[in-house]
Amino acid sequence: MNGVPIDAPLGVTYHEFMVNLERSYHVAGFRLPGTCRVNEQGTLVVGGVEVTNLVQRFGTPLYVFDEAHFRSRCREYRAALARFYPQSRLLYAGKACLTTGLVRLLLQEGLGLDVVSGGELYTALKAGFPAANIVMHGNNKTPEELELALTSGVGRFVVDSFDELDLLEQMAARFNTTAEIWLRVTPGIEAHTHSHIQTGQIDSKFGFPLVNGQALAAVQRALVLPHLRLRGIHAHIGSQILETEPFRLLVGVLAEFLATVRASTGQVLSELDLGGGLGIRYTEADDPPAPSDMVQVIATALERECKERELPLPQLVLEPGRSLVGEAGLTLYTVGTRKEIPGVRTYVSVDGGMADNPRVALYQAEYTCALANRMLDEPEETVTIAGRFCESGDILIKDVRLPRARRGDILVVFSTGAYHYSMASNYNRVPRPAMVTVYEGEADLLVERETYEDLTRLDRIPARYRKWAAAEAAASGSYRNEDGLAR
Ligand code: LLP
């Protein structure tokens, strides 16, 4: 069997452990992540809190954040770096999921932060994150974003194009400062992952290609710009990568580039950021390497490749997102309509879908789900979990074995911590879910549930339109409020 929970979290009783074992048969071999376990009533418990309790207090759909799991992933990465390559830094890729509360947690766990927009930067600064520990990414940072980053004292800028080299130079000069930069290069490595989340190949909107000499030309250009200080090289080869080999190849390619830079400019660059990309378990078929395995492969390769070229060891930077936060998240939904089409399919619809999880429609992503209030019930039927949004493609999971789902049951989808909340939309004017952190038996809001009021908060009715409505109201004699809306 695939999913035996040999690494049961501390504090789990033997009985709970056995129930968990039992459980992993029910979710088709998928070992429940993090602190998830099942109590005697068959209710899923996460962070020490029963999900039925969460649903009562916070409603559904609900993003649940297993704080202990997130912390343990941060620590696993940090411990592996400290052990295998002490001259290193761990950044969290905020694009995976960022809120002001999460920023506080990153501070406590001692991580730096990678941001990719003014909004992520603002979130970090607002929560009190030190700008010096922030790295600013983006293939098209706007002048306004660069200004915010420059004036707040962001630690590193990852420059992505010749155009941006010049823009940043001009702006740094204008603000009378020096920007410390890395150049993002495209190393020409194709990781085995969905084409939309591959970024290391040559034909990419990201970075300077190595093979055609543009990366070296960018180094040469950066070195003569007086308000930029070139510190290192950055590369990111893709996401949801389930093997260590592409990272080992990446290290070789980048070490070779550092040697080329030294040979042609005399400069020895001292920082090397290998991006993120390590995959996680969405279904029992996914078998990603542990962060510590990946770190060890990278560290060993980097030492060897540098030694061969007599390069000093650079500072190593990693910036994972998904592999820190992905399995720490789960989404709870309430089951609603059930539609049986005899001989074809049974649809079980839930109160969320593609607006809170766009990954199925975008990347044909696959997930594991269960009835969280009936974890010990035997599966009885094969159903398809449909979302509530107005598109046929709004399907969350196809052909899953479940106990017979009834209206009001709670459906849990696992591994929804990365690129769910951060990619959520208000499609169909459905308010976005709340997010709660659960930890040692307590549940607290990280993000409030949006309200209908929030949905119209930024809408404006142009003055001209108000006149039309007022005229219509006068004609019909019906009562309208000041915005011209019927009461
Ligand atoms: N660094 C850079 C420069 C990146 O572009 C990314 C992700 C990361 C780090 C973090 O990668 P991770 O460790 O999370 O794989 N929305 C897609 C994933 C897009 C990844 C974008 N860049 C998805 O839901 O699968």
PDB file of C-alpha atoms and ligand atoms in Angstrom, residues 93 95-96 114 137 184 197 199 206 234 236 238-240 275-278 282 319-323 359 363 418-419 423, ligand 1:
ATOM      1  CA  ALA A  93       7.606  32.412  -2.839  1.00  0.00           C
ATOM      2  CA  LYS A  95       2.827  33.973  -5.065  1.00  0.00           C
ATOM      3  CA  ALA A  96       1.851  30.555  -3.729  1.00  0.00           C
ATOM      4  CA  ASP A 114      10.120  36.502  -2.771  1.00  0.00           C
ATOM      5  CA  HIS A 137      10.683  39.426  -9.054  1.00  0.00           C
ATOM      6  CA  ARG A 184      17.325  35.905 -14.154  1.00  0.00           C
ATOM      7  CA  ILE A 197       4.178  26.078 -15.460  1.00  0.00           C
ATOM      8  CA  THR A 199       9.786  28.326 -17.194  1.00  0.00           C
ATOM      9  CA  PHE A 206      11.209  34.994 -18.395  1.00  0.00           C
ATOM     10  CA  HIS A 234      18.736  33.501 -10.593  1.00  0.00           C
ATOM     11  CA  HIS A 236      13.608  28.947 -11.913  1.00  0.00           C
ATOM     12  CA  GLY A 238       9.276  25.165 -13.379  1.00  0.00           C
ATOM     13  CA  SER A 239       6.837  24.015 -10.776  1.00  0.00           C
ATOM     14  CA  GLN A 240       5.443  20.735  -9.404  1.00  0.00           C
ATOM     15  CA  GLY A 275      14.145  29.326  -7.595  1.00  0.00           C
ATOM     16  CA  GLY A 276      11.457  26.979  -6.359  1.00  0.00           C
ATOM     17  CA  GLY A 277       9.668  24.172  -8.111  1.00  0.00           C
ATOM     18  CA  LEU A 278       9.648  21.108  -5.880  1.00  0.00           C
ATOM     19  CA  TYR A 282      -2.008  15.839  -4.785  1.00  0.00           C
ATOM     20  CA  GLU A 319      12.628  30.097  -3.009  1.00  0.00           C
ATOM     21  CA  PRO A 320      10.032  27.347  -2.801  1.00  0.00           C
ATOM     22  CA  GLY A 321       6.340  28.141  -2.612  1.00  0.00           C
ATOM     23  CA  ARG A 322       4.216  25.073  -3.251  1.00  0.00           C
ATOM     24  CA  SER A 323       6.426  22.629  -1.337  1.00  0.00           C
ATOM     25  CA  ARG A 359      -6.082  24.704 -11.170  1.00  0.00           C
ATOM     26  CA  TYR A 363      -3.739  22.620 -15.698  1.00  0.00           C
ATOM     27  CA  ALA A 418      -0.600  26.728  -2.947  1.00  0.00           C
ATOM     28  CA  TYR A 419      -2.036  28.698  -5.866  1.00  0.00           C
ATOM     29  CA  MET A 423      -5.407  32.597  -7.773  1.00  0.00           C
TER      30      MET A 423
HETATM   31  N1  LLP B   1      10.420  31.525  -7.898  1.00  0.00           N
HETATM   32  C1  LLP B   1       9.968  31.961  -9.074  1.00  0.00           C
HETATM   33  C2  LLP B   1      10.745  32.939  -9.834  1.00  0.00           C
HETATM   34  C3  LLP B   1       8.753  31.492  -9.576  1.00  0.00           C
HETATM   35  O1  LLP B   1       8.319  31.918 -10.750  1.00  0.00           O
HETATM   36  C4  LLP B   1       8.007  30.562  -8.814  1.00  0.00           C
HETATM   37  C5  LLP B   1       6.714  30.084  -9.277  1.00  0.00           C
HETATM   38  C6  LLP B   1       8.515  30.145  -7.572  1.00  0.00           C
HETATM   39  C7  LLP B   1       9.736  30.637  -7.160  1.00  0.00           C
HETATM   40  C8  LLP B   1       7.803  29.168  -6.694  1.00  0.00           C
HETATM   41  O2  LLP B   1       7.628  27.947  -7.315  1.00  0.00           O
HETATM   42  P1  LLP B   1       7.018  26.691  -6.512  1.00  0.00           P
HETATM   43  O3  LLP B   1       8.024  26.271  -5.480  1.00  0.00           O
HETATM   44  O4  LLP B   1       5.742  27.135  -5.895  1.00  0.00           O
HETATM   45  O5  LLP B   1       6.820  25.660  -7.562  1.00  0.00           O
HETATM   46  N2  LLP B   1       0.059  28.572 -10.698  1.00  0.00           N
HETATM   47  C9  LLP B   1       0.833  27.390 -11.000  1.00  0.00           C
HETATM   48  C10 LLP B   1       2.251  27.531 -10.513  1.00  0.00           C
HETATM   49  C11 LLP B   1       2.961  28.746 -11.049  1.00  0.00           C
HETATM   50  C12 LLP B   1       4.345  28.888 -10.520  1.00  0.00           C
HETATM   51  C13 LLP B   1       4.862  30.231 -10.840  1.00  0.00           C
HETATM   52  N3  LLP B   1       6.170  30.492 -10.354  1.00  0.00           N
HETATM   53  C14 LLP B   1       0.146  26.191 -10.367  1.00  0.00           C
HETATM   54  O6  LLP B   1      -0.878  26.372  -9.703  1.00  0.00           O
HETATM   55  O7  LLP B   1       0.580  25.055 -10.532  1.00  0.00           O
END
